[in-house]
Each structure stands twice: as C-alpha cells, then as structure tokens.
JSON list of C-alpha atoms in Angstrom, two decimals:
[
{"chain": "W", "resi": 190, "resn": "ILE", "atom": "CA", "xyz": [0.00, 0.00, 0.00]},
{"chain": "W", "resi": 191, "resn": "ILE", "atom": "CA", "xyz": [1.42, 3.32, -1.09]},
{"chain": "W", "resi": 192, "resn": "LYS", "atom": "CA", "xyz": [-0.16, 6.43, 0.37]},
{"chain": "W", "resi": 193, "resn": "VAL", "atom": "CA", "xyz": [0.62, 9.84, -1.08]},
{"chain": "W", "resi": 194, "resn": "ILE", "atom": "CA", "xyz": [-0.08, 12.55, 1.46]},
{"chain": "W", "resi": 195, "resn": "ASP", "atom": "CA", "xyz": [-0.12, 16.22, 0.55]},
{"chain": "W", "resi": 196, "resn": "ASP", "atom": "CA", "xyz": [0.40, 18.38, 3.60]},
{"chain": "W", "resi": 197, "resn": "VAL", "atom": "CA", "xyz": [1.85, 21.38, 1.75]},
{"chain": "W", "resi": 198, "resn": "ALA", "atom": "CA", "xyz": [-0.39, 24.43, 1.67]},
{"chain": "W", "resi": 199, "resn": "PRO", "atom": "CA", "xyz": [-0.93, 26.42, -1.52]},
{"chain": "W", "resi": 200, "resn": "ILE", "atom": "CA", "xyz": [1.27, 29.48, -1.96]},
{"chain": "W", "resi": 201, "resn": "PHE", "atom": "CA", "xyz": [0.78, 32.94, -3.46]},
{"chain": "W", "resi": 202, "resn": "PRO", "atom": "CA", "xyz": [4.03, 33.31, -5.47]},
{"chain": "W", "resi": 203, "resn": "ASP", "atom": "CA", "xyz": [3.27, 36.88, -6.57]},
{"chain": "W", "resi": 204, "resn": "GLY", "atom": "CA", "xyz": [1.64, 37.96, -3.32]},
{"chain": "W", "resi": 205, "resn": "CYS", "atom": "CA", "xyz": [-1.87, 39.38, -3.30]},
{"chain": "W", "resi": 206, "resn": "GLU", "atom": "CA", "xyz": [-1.43, 43.13, -3.69]},
{"chain": "W", "resi": 207, "resn": "VAL", "atom": "CA", "xyz": [-4.56, 45.08, -4.54]},
{"chain": "W", "resi": 208, "resn": "ALA", "atom": "CA", "xyz": [-4.03, 48.31, -6.46]},
{"chain": "W", "resi": 209, "resn": "ASP", "atom": "CA", "xyz": [-5.33, 51.57, -5.04]},
{"chain": "W", "resi": 210, "resn": "VAL", "atom": "CA", "xyz": [-8.52, 52.84, -6.67]},
{"chain": "W", "resi": 211, "resn": "CYS", "atom": "CA", "xyz": [-9.32, 56.44, -7.65]},
{"chain": "W", "resi": 212, "resn": "ILE", "atom": "CA", "xyz": [-12.71, 58.10, -7.46]},
{"chain": "W", "resi": 213, "resn": "GLU", "atom": "CA", "xyz": [-12.96, 60.30, -10.52]},
{"chain": "W", "resi": 214, "resn": "GLU", "atom": "CA", "xyz": [-16.74, 60.51, -10.89]},
{"chain": "W", "resi": 215, "resn": "THR", "atom": "CA", "xyz": [-19.00, 63.23, -9.51]},
{"chain": "W", "resi": 216, "resn": "SER", "atom": "CA", "xyz": [-20.19, 60.96, -6.68]},
{"chain": "W", "resi": 217, "resn": "CYS", "atom": "CA", "xyz": [-18.08, 60.22, -3.62]},
{"chain": "W", "resi": 218, "resn": "GLY", "atom": "CA", "xyz": [-17.89, 56.48, -4.24]},
{"chain": "W", "resi": 219, "resn": "THR", "atom": "CA", "xyz": [-16.56, 54.03, -6.78]},
{"chain": "W", "resi": 220, "resn": "THR", "atom": "CA", "xyz": [-16.89, 50.39, -7.76]},
{"chain": "W", "resi": 221, "resn": "VAL", "atom": "CA", "xyz": [-14.27, 47.93, -6.50]},
{"chain": "W", "resi": 222, "resn": "SER", "atom": "CA", "xyz": [-13.67, 44.39, -7.77]},
{"chain": "W", "resi": 223, "resn": "PHE", "atom": "CA", "xyz": [-10.87, 42.03, -6.80]},
{"chain": "W", "resi": 224, "resn": "ASN", "atom": "CA", "xyz": [-8.79, 39.96, -9.22]},
{"chain": "W", "resi": 225, "resn": "GLU", "atom": "CA", "xyz": [-7.98, 36.38, -8.32]},
{"chain": "W", "resi": 226, "resn": "PRO", "atom": "CA", "xyz": [-4.28, 36.11, -7.39]},
{"chain": "W", "resi": 227, "resn": "THR", "atom": "CA", "xyz": [-1.95, 33.45, -8.78]},
{"chain": "W", "resi": 228, "resn": "VAL", "atom": "CA", "xyz": [-1.86, 30.34, -6.58]},
{"chain": "W", "resi": 229, "resn": "GLN", "atom": "CA", "xyz": [0.63, 27.45, -6.82]},
{"chain": "W", "resi": 230, "resn": "ASP", "atom": "CA", "xyz": [-0.19, 24.01, -5.48]},
{"chain": "W", "resi": 231, "resn": "CYS", "atom": "CA", "xyz": [0.29, 20.36, -6.46]},
{"chain": "W", "resi": 232, "resn": "SER", "atom": "CA", "xyz": [-3.49, 19.86, -6.58]},
{"chain": "W", "resi": 233, "resn": "ILE", "atom": "CA", "xyz": [-5.20, 20.15, -9.91]},
{"chain": "W", "resi": 234, "resn": "GLU", "atom": "CA", "xyz": [-7.82, 22.45, -8.48]},
{"chain": "W", "resi": 235, "resn": "THR", "atom": "CA", "xyz": [-7.48, 25.10, -5.80]},
{"chain": "W", "resi": 236, "resn": "ASN", "atom": "CA", "xyz": [-10.42, 27.06, -4.40]},
{"chain": "W", "resi": 237, "resn": "VAL", "atom": "CA", "xyz": [-9.75, 30.74, -3.69]},
{"chain": "W", "resi": 238, "resn": "THR", "atom": "CA", "xyz": [-12.11, 32.81, -1.54]},
{"chain": "W", "resi": 239, "resn": "VAL", "atom": "CA", "xyz": [-11.87, 36.44, -0.54]},
{"chain": "W", "resi": 240, "resn": "GLU", "atom": "CA", "xyz": [-13.06, 38.37, 2.52]},
{"chain": "W", "resi": 241, "resn": "SER", "atom": "CA", "xyz": [-12.65, 42.11, 2.83]},
{"chain": "W", "resi": 242, "resn": "ASP", "atom": "CA", "xyz": [-13.89, 45.10, 4.76]},
{"chain": "W", "resi": 243, "resn": "LEU", "atom": "CA", "xyz": [-16.37, 45.43, 1.87]},
{"chain": "W", "resi": 244, "resn": "GLY", "atom": "CA", "xyz": [-17.83, 41.93, 2.28]},
{"chain": "W", "resi": 245, "resn": "SER", "atom": "CA", "xyz": [-17.37, 38.41, 0.89]},
{"chain": "W", "resi": 246, "resn": "GLY", "atom": "CA", "xyz": [-16.50, 37.66, -2.71]},
{"chain": "W", "resi": 247, "resn": "PHE", "atom": "CA", "xyz": [-14.63, 39.23, -5.58]},
{"chain": "W", "resi": 248, "resn": "GLY", "atom": "CA", "xyz": [-17.21, 41.99, -6.10]},
{"chain": "W", "resi": 249, "resn": "PRO", "atom": "CA", "xyz": [-18.20, 44.23, -7.62]},
{"chain": "W", "resi": 250, "resn": "PHE", "atom": "CA", "xyz": [-18.79, 46.38, -4.55]},
{"chain": "W", "resi": 251, "resn": "ASN", "atom": "CA", "xyz": [-20.55, 49.65, -5.40]},
{"chain": "W", "resi": 252, "resn": "ASP", "atom": "CA", "xyz": [-20.34, 53.12, -3.85]},
{"chain": "W", "resi": 253, "resn": "VAL", "atom": "CA", "xyz": [-17.12, 52.45, -1.93]},
{"chain": "W", "resi": 254, "resn": "ALA", "atom": "CA", "xyz": [-16.10, 55.64, -0.09]},
{"chain": "W", "resi": 255, "resn": "PRO", "atom": "CA", "xyz": [-12.54, 56.95, 0.31]},
{"chain": "W", "resi": 256, "resn": "GLY", "atom": "CA", "xyz": [-10.57, 55.04, 2.93]},
{"chain": "W", "resi": 257, "resn": "ILE", "atom": "CA", "xyz": [-8.13, 52.20, 3.60]},
{"chain": "W", "resi": 258, "resn": "TYR", "atom": "CA", "xyz": [-9.49, 48.68, 3.31]},
{"chain": "W", "resi": 259, "resn": "THR", "atom": "CA", "xyz": [-8.16, 45.19, 4.10]},
{"chain": "W", "resi": 260, "resn": "VAL", "atom": "CA", "xyz": [-8.65, 42.15, 1.88]},
{"chain": "W", "resi": 261, "resn": "THR", "atom": "CA", "xyz": [-7.77, 38.53, 2.75]},
{"chain": "W", "resi": 262, "resn": "TYR", "atom": "CA", "xyz": [-7.47, 35.79, 0.13]},
{"chain": "W", "resi": 263, "resn": "THR", "atom": "CA", "xyz": [-7.65, 32.16, 1.27]},
{"chain": "W", "resi": 264, "resn": "ALA", "atom": "CA", "xyz": [-6.56, 29.29, -1.00]},
{"chain": "W", "resi": 265, "resn": "MET", "atom": "CA", "xyz": [-7.61, 25.72, -0.18]},
{"chain": "W", "resi": 266, "resn": "ASP", "atom": "CA", "xyz": [-6.45, 22.67, -2.12]},
{"chain": "W", "resi": 267, "resn": "GLN", "atom": "CA", "xyz": [-8.23, 19.33, -2.57]},
{"chain": "W", "resi": 268, "resn": "CYS", "atom": "CA", "xyz": [-6.32, 17.83, 0.36]},
{"chain": "W", "resi": 269, "resn": "GLY", "atom": "CA", "xyz": [-7.62, 20.33, 2.91]},
{"chain": "W", "resi": 270, "resn": "ASN", "atom": "CA", "xyz": [-4.46, 22.45, 3.07]},
{"chain": "W", "resi": 271, "resn": "SER", "atom": "CA", "xyz": [-5.01, 26.18, 3.13]},
{"chain": "W", "resi": 272, "resn": "ASN", "atom": "CA", "xyz": [-3.04, 29.39, 3.17]},
{"chain": "W", "resi": 273, "resn": "SER", "atom": "CA", "xyz": [-4.05, 33.05, 3.42]},
{"chain": "W", "resi": 274, "resn": "CYS", "atom": "CA", "xyz": [-2.62, 36.25, 2.04]},
{"chain": "W", "resi": 275, "resn": "GLN", "atom": "CA", "xyz": [-3.65, 39.68, 3.31]},
{"chain": "W", "resi": 276, "resn": "SER", "atom": "CA", "xyz": [-3.29, 43.07, 1.66]},
{"chain": "W", "resi": 277, "resn": "THR", "atom": "CA", "xyz": [-4.56, 46.61, 2.09]},
{"chain": "W", "resi": 278, "resn": "PHE", "atom": "CA", "xyz": [-5.60, 49.08, -0.56]},
{"chain": "W", "resi": 279, "resn": "GLU", "atom": "CA", "xyz": [-6.85, 52.63, -0.54]},
{"chain": "W", "resi": 280, "resn": "VAL", "atom": "CA", "xyz": [-9.79, 54.25, -2.27]},
{"chain": "W", "resi": 281, "resn": "LEU", "atom": "CA", "xyz": [-8.68, 57.78, -3.06]},
{"chain": "W", "resi": 282, "resn": "ASP", "atom": "CA", "xyz": [-10.61, 60.94, -3.96]},
{"chain": "W", "resi": 283, "resn": "CYS", "atom": "CA", "xyz": [-8.81, 61.90, -7.18]},
{"chain": "W", "resi": 284, "resn": "LYS", "atom": "CA", "xyz": [-11.43, 64.26, -8.61]},
{"chain": "W", "resi": 285, "resn": "LYS", "atom": "CA", "xyz": [-10.60, 67.94, -8.52]},
{"chain": "W", "resi": 286, "resn": "PRO", "atom": "CA", "xyz": [-13.14, 70.26, -6.88]},
{"chain": "W", "resi": 287, "resn": "THR", "atom": "CA", "xyz": [-15.32, 72.45, -9.08]},
{"chain": "W", "resi": 288, "resn": "PRO", "atom": "CA", "xyz": [-14.49, 76.17, -8.79]},
{"chain": "W", "resi": 289, "resn": "TYR", "atom": "CA", "xyz": [-17.08, 78.89, -9.40]},
{"chain": "W", "resi": 290, "resn": "CYS", "atom": "CA", "xyz": [-16.05, 82.56, -9.18]},
{"chain": "W", "resi": 291, "resn": "LYS", "atom": "CA", "xyz": [-18.21, 85.65, -9.02]},
{"chain": "W", "resi": 292, "resn": "ASN", "atom": "CA", "xyz": [-17.81, 87.76, -12.13]},
{"chain": "W", "resi": 293, "resn": "GLY", "atom": "CA", "xyz": [-15.72, 90.33, -10.27]},
{"chain": "W", "resi": 294, "resn": "ILE", "atom": "CA", "xyz": [-16.42, 92.52, -7.26]},
{"chain": "W", "resi": 295, "resn": "ILE", "atom": "CA", "xyz": [-15.94, 96.21, -6.52]},
{"chain": "W", "resi": 296, "resn": "VAL", "atom": "CA", "xyz": [-14.27, 97.24, -3.25]},
{"chain": "W", "resi": 297, "resn": "GLU", "atom": "CA", "xyz": [-13.46, 100.65, -1.81]},
{"chain": "W", "resi": 298, "resn": "LEU", "atom": "CA", "xyz": [-10.39, 101.54, 0.20]},
{"chain": "W", "resi": 299, "resn": "MET", "atom": "CA", "xyz": [-11.19, 102.32, 3.82]},
{"chain": "W", "resi": 300, "resn": "VAL", "atom": "CA", "xyz": [-10.04, 105.76, 4.86]},
{"chain": "W", "resi": 301, "resn": "ILE", "atom": "CA", "xyz": [-7.78, 105.18, 7.85]},
{"chain": "W", "resi": 302, "resn": "ASP", "atom": "CA", "xyz": [-4.13, 106.01, 8.58]},
{"chain": "W", "resi": 303, "resn": "THR", "atom": "CA", "xyz": [-3.12, 103.88, 5.61]},
{"chain": "W", "resi": 304, "resn": "PRO", "atom": "CA", "xyz": [-5.98, 103.46, 3.10]},
{"chain": "W", "resi": 305, "resn": "MET", "atom": "CA", "xyz": [-6.53, 99.76, 2.51]},
{"chain": "W", "resi": 306, "resn": "VAL", "atom": "CA", "xyz": [-9.12, 97.03, 2.11]},
{"chain": "W", "resi": 307, "resn": "GLU", "atom": "CA", "xyz": [-8.85, 93.32, 2.86]},
{"chain": "W", "resi": 308, "resn": "VAL", "atom": "CA", "xyz": [-10.57, 90.93, 0.43]},
{"chain": "W", "resi": 309, "resn": "TRP", "atom": "CA", "xyz": [-11.11, 87.27, 1.27]},
{"chain": "W", "resi": 310, "resn": "ALA", "atom": "CA", "xyz": [-11.20, 84.45, -1.28]},
{"chain": "W", "resi": 311, "resn": "GLU", "atom": "CA", "xyz": [-14.66, 83.59, 0.11]},
{"chain": "W", "resi": 312, "resn": "ASP", "atom": "CA", "xyz": [-15.86, 87.03, -1.07]},
{"chain": "W", "resi": 313, "resn": "LEU", "atom": "CA", "xyz": [-15.33, 85.91, -4.69]},
{"chain": "W", "resi": 314, "resn": "ASN", "atom": "CA", "xyz": [-16.74, 82.38, -4.32]},
{"chain": "W", "resi": 315, "resn": "ASP", "atom": "CA", "xyz": [-19.93, 81.64, -6.23]},
{"chain": "W", "resi": 316, "resn": "GLY", "atom": "CA", "xyz": [-20.73, 78.11, -5.03]},
{"chain": "W", "resi": 317, "resn": "SER", "atom": "CA", "xyz": [-17.52, 76.11, -5.51]},
{"chain": "W", "resi": 318, "resn": "PHE", "atom": "CA", "xyz": [-17.89, 72.49, -4.39]},
{"chain": "W", "resi": 319, "resn": "ASP", "atom": "CA", "xyz": [-16.29, 69.05, -4.22]},
{"chain": "W", "resi": 320, "resn": "ASN", "atom": "CA", "xyz": [-17.71, 65.56, -4.69]},
{"chain": "W", "resi": 321, "resn": "CYS", "atom": "CA", "xyz": [-16.52, 64.29, -1.28]},
{"chain": "W", "resi": 322, "resn": "SER", "atom": "CA", "xyz": [-15.63, 67.05, 1.15]},
{"chain": "W", "resi": 323, "resn": "ASP", "atom": "CA", "xyz": [-15.76, 70.68, 2.14]},
{"chain": "W", "resi": 324, "resn": "VAL", "atom": "CA", "xyz": [-13.41, 73.00, 0.28]},
{"chain": "W", "resi": 325, "resn": "ILE", "atom": "CA", "xyz": [-10.82, 75.57, 1.30]},
{"chain": "W", "resi": 326, "resn": "LEU", "atom": "CA", "xyz": [-10.69, 78.78, -0.74]},
{"chain": "W", "resi": 327, "resn": "SER", "atom": "CA", "xyz": [-7.48, 80.72, -1.28]},
{"chain": "W", "resi": 328, "resn": "PHE", "atom": "CA", "xyz": [-5.78, 83.12, -3.70]},
{"chain": "W", "resi": 329, "resn": "SER", "atom": "CA", "xyz": [-3.06, 80.60, -4.64]},
{"chain": "W", "resi": 330, "resn": "ALA", "atom": "CA", "xyz": [-2.22, 76.92, -4.36]},
{"chain": "W", "resi": 331, "resn": "ASP", "atom": "CA", "xyz": [-1.06, 77.76, -0.82]},
{"chain": "W", "resi": 332, "resn": "THR", "atom": "CA", "xyz": [-4.26, 77.19, 1.19]},
{"chain": "W", "resi": 333, "resn": "THR", "atom": "CA", "xyz": [-3.14, 79.66, 3.90]},
{"chain": "W", "resi": 334, "resn": "ASN", "atom": "CA", "xyz": [-3.24, 82.53, 1.37]},
{"chain": "W", "resi": 335, "resn": "GLN", "atom": "CA", "xyz": [-6.93, 83.26, 2.04]},
{"chain": "W", "resi": 336, "resn": "SER", "atom": "CA", "xyz": [-6.94, 87.06, 1.93]},
{"chain": "W", "resi": 337, "resn": "ILE", "atom": "CA", "xyz": [-5.30, 89.92, 0.04]},
{"chain": "W", "resi": 338, "resn": "ILE", "atom": "CA", "xyz": [-4.82, 93.50, 1.20]},
{"chain": "W", "resi": 339, "resn": "PHE", "atom": "CA", "xyz": [-5.21, 96.18, -1.46]},
{"chain": "W", "resi": 340, "resn": "THR", "atom": "CA", "xyz": [-3.80, 99.70, -0.98]},
{"chain": "W", "resi": 341, "resn": "CYS", "atom": "CA", "xyz": [-3.71, 102.94, -2.98]},
{"chain": "W", "resi": 342, "resn": "ASP", "atom": "CA", "xyz": [-1.09, 101.32, -5.23]},
{"chain": "W", "resi": 343, "resn": "ASP", "atom": "CA", "xyz": [-3.74, 98.81, -6.35]},
{"chain": "W", "resi": 344, "resn": "VAL", "atom": "CA", "xyz": [-6.52, 101.18, -7.47]},
{"chain": "W", "resi": 345, "resn": "GLY", "atom": "CA", "xyz": [-8.12, 99.84, -10.65]},
{"chain": "W", "resi": 346, "resn": "GLN", "atom": "CA", "xyz": [-8.69, 96.34, -11.96]},
{"chain": "W", "resi": 347, "resn": "GLN", "atom": "CA", "xyz": [-6.77, 93.53, -10.22]},
{"chain": "W", "resi": 348, "resn": "ASN", "atom": "CA", "xyz": [-6.79, 90.05, -11.77]},
{"chain": "W", "resi": 349, "resn": "VAL", "atom": "CA", "xyz": [-6.97, 87.25, -9.17]},
{"chain": "W", "resi": 350, "resn": "GLU", "atom": "CA", "xyz": [-7.27, 83.49, -9.08]},
{"chain": "W", "resi": 351, "resn": "ILE", "atom": "CA", "xyz": [-9.53, 81.71, -6.61]},
{"chain": "W", "resi": 352, "resn": "TRP", "atom": "CA", "xyz": [-8.10, 78.29, -5.76]},
{"chain": "W", "resi": 353, "resn": "VAL", "atom": "CA", "xyz": [-10.41, 75.57, -4.45]},
{"chain": "W", "resi": 354, "resn": "THR", "atom": "CA", "xyz": [-8.81, 72.73, -2.47]},
{"chain": "W", "resi": 355, "resn": "ASP", "atom": "CA", "xyz": [-10.57, 69.61, -1.16]},
{"chain": "W", "resi": 356, "resn": "GLU", "atom": "CA", "xyz": [-9.62, 67.51, 1.89]},
{"chain": "W", "resi": 357, "resn": "ALA", "atom": "CA", "xyz": [-7.68, 65.08, -0.35]},
{"chain": "W", "resi": 358, "resn": "GLY", "atom": "CA", "xyz": [-5.46, 67.93, -1.58]},
{"chain": "W", "resi": 359, "resn": "ASN", "atom": "CA", "xyz": [-6.96, 68.10, -5.09]},
{"chain": "W", "resi": 360, "resn": "GLN", "atom": "CA", "xyz": [-7.02, 71.65, -6.46]},
{"chain": "W", "resi": 361, "resn": "ASP", "atom": "CA", "xyz": [-8.48, 73.69, -9.28]},
{"chain": "W", "resi": 362, "resn": "PHE", "atom": "CA", "xyz": [-9.00, 77.42, -9.78]},
{"chain": "W", "resi": 363, "resn": "CYS", "atom": "CA", "xyz": [-11.00, 80.06, -11.60]},
{"chain": "W", "resi": 364, "resn": "ALA", "atom": "CA", "xyz": [-9.96, 83.59, -12.57]},
{"chain": "W", "resi": 365, "resn": "THR", "atom": "CA", "xyz": [-11.84, 86.77, -11.79]},
{"chain": "W", "resi": 366, "resn": "VAL", "atom": "CA", "xyz": [-11.22, 90.45, -11.02]},
{"chain": "W", "resi": 367, "resn": "VAL", "atom": "CA", "xyz": [-11.36, 92.84, -8.10]},
{"chain": "W", "resi": 368, "resn": "PHE", "atom": "CA", "xyz": [-12.04, 96.50, -8.95]},
{"chain": "W", "resi": 369, "resn": "VAL", "atom": "CA", "xyz": [-10.36, 98.65, -6.29]},
{"chain": "W", "resi": 370, "resn": "GLN", "atom": "CA", "xyz": [-11.81, 102.18, -5.89]}
]
C-alpha cells in the first residue's frame, strides 16, 4: 500500500497586492472588484475565496467611499491544506473640486491712517464644491493665502485666481477680477 499525502499548503508566489482605486466621478464612491491572485499548489484544483472590509467575494462592490481597506485571500487545495494572504488598498478621492467665481467685485479703500481694504477668497466664491468634502478657498495653491490687502497702489482692476482645495489635496481654480476704488 502506497499512500501519497499532501500536507503542503498552496502558496501565493506573486503575493496578493490590490491596487489603489481612484474616485474620478462626480459621486463620492466608486466600484471595487478584486482579481484572483496566482496560486501554486500540487493539486489540480485550488479554491480561492476572498473576505474584505467590503464583504465576501470578488465583487463588484458599489459606492465604496474613500478610505483604507483590508482584503484577505484564502486558497484551499483538494487535500484540505489552506493558506491566506492579506493586503490593504486605498480608495482615493482623485477628482478635482469644481471652482465657481463671481464675475468680479468692486471694493473701496477704507479711509484710515493707511488706506486699505482686505478681500477674502470667500468674497469671490460663487458656489464652488467638491464631490466628497468641504473645500478651502485661497488666492493661490497655498491654502493659507486666504486674503489679500489692497492699498492705494492697487486702485483699478486687479486680476486674481480663486483656488479651491478639497480635503484630499486636489485643487483647481477660476480667474476673476477685483475692482479697487
């Protein structure tokens, strides 16, 4: 009597990495599906299952929000040997926010020791928005640059850009004018 016993678990020779996924639609969710990883085993047939923070199975999983998720693949051969491989992936908000600027504003210098007026990026906003988060408004890609001071040297038309930044760091801008009187 010759008995052949397989007590070697299947292996994942290429690992089980899951690529990050970008949300580029107008909604704040995307569809995620998992590919079956390569499995090596001496059995003719190996059963691969997947469990993730999204649920059981390979998907598709709809409306997945931005975040970091874990996925675990389990391979079982015909002899009852099993092995698991775990990976994490991130769903990222990759869509730029949508900037809307007012078609210019008129401001007057305040008469004080030094005539000046402070204009905030919010003063020129006309409903800018993002698909996933609140936005920060600024006069440049630097989100701390949220106001500009105009003086007598700036009387007349001043061209400005209103930058809109979402919580994921995506940015876009629109151009408008400030008329300083």
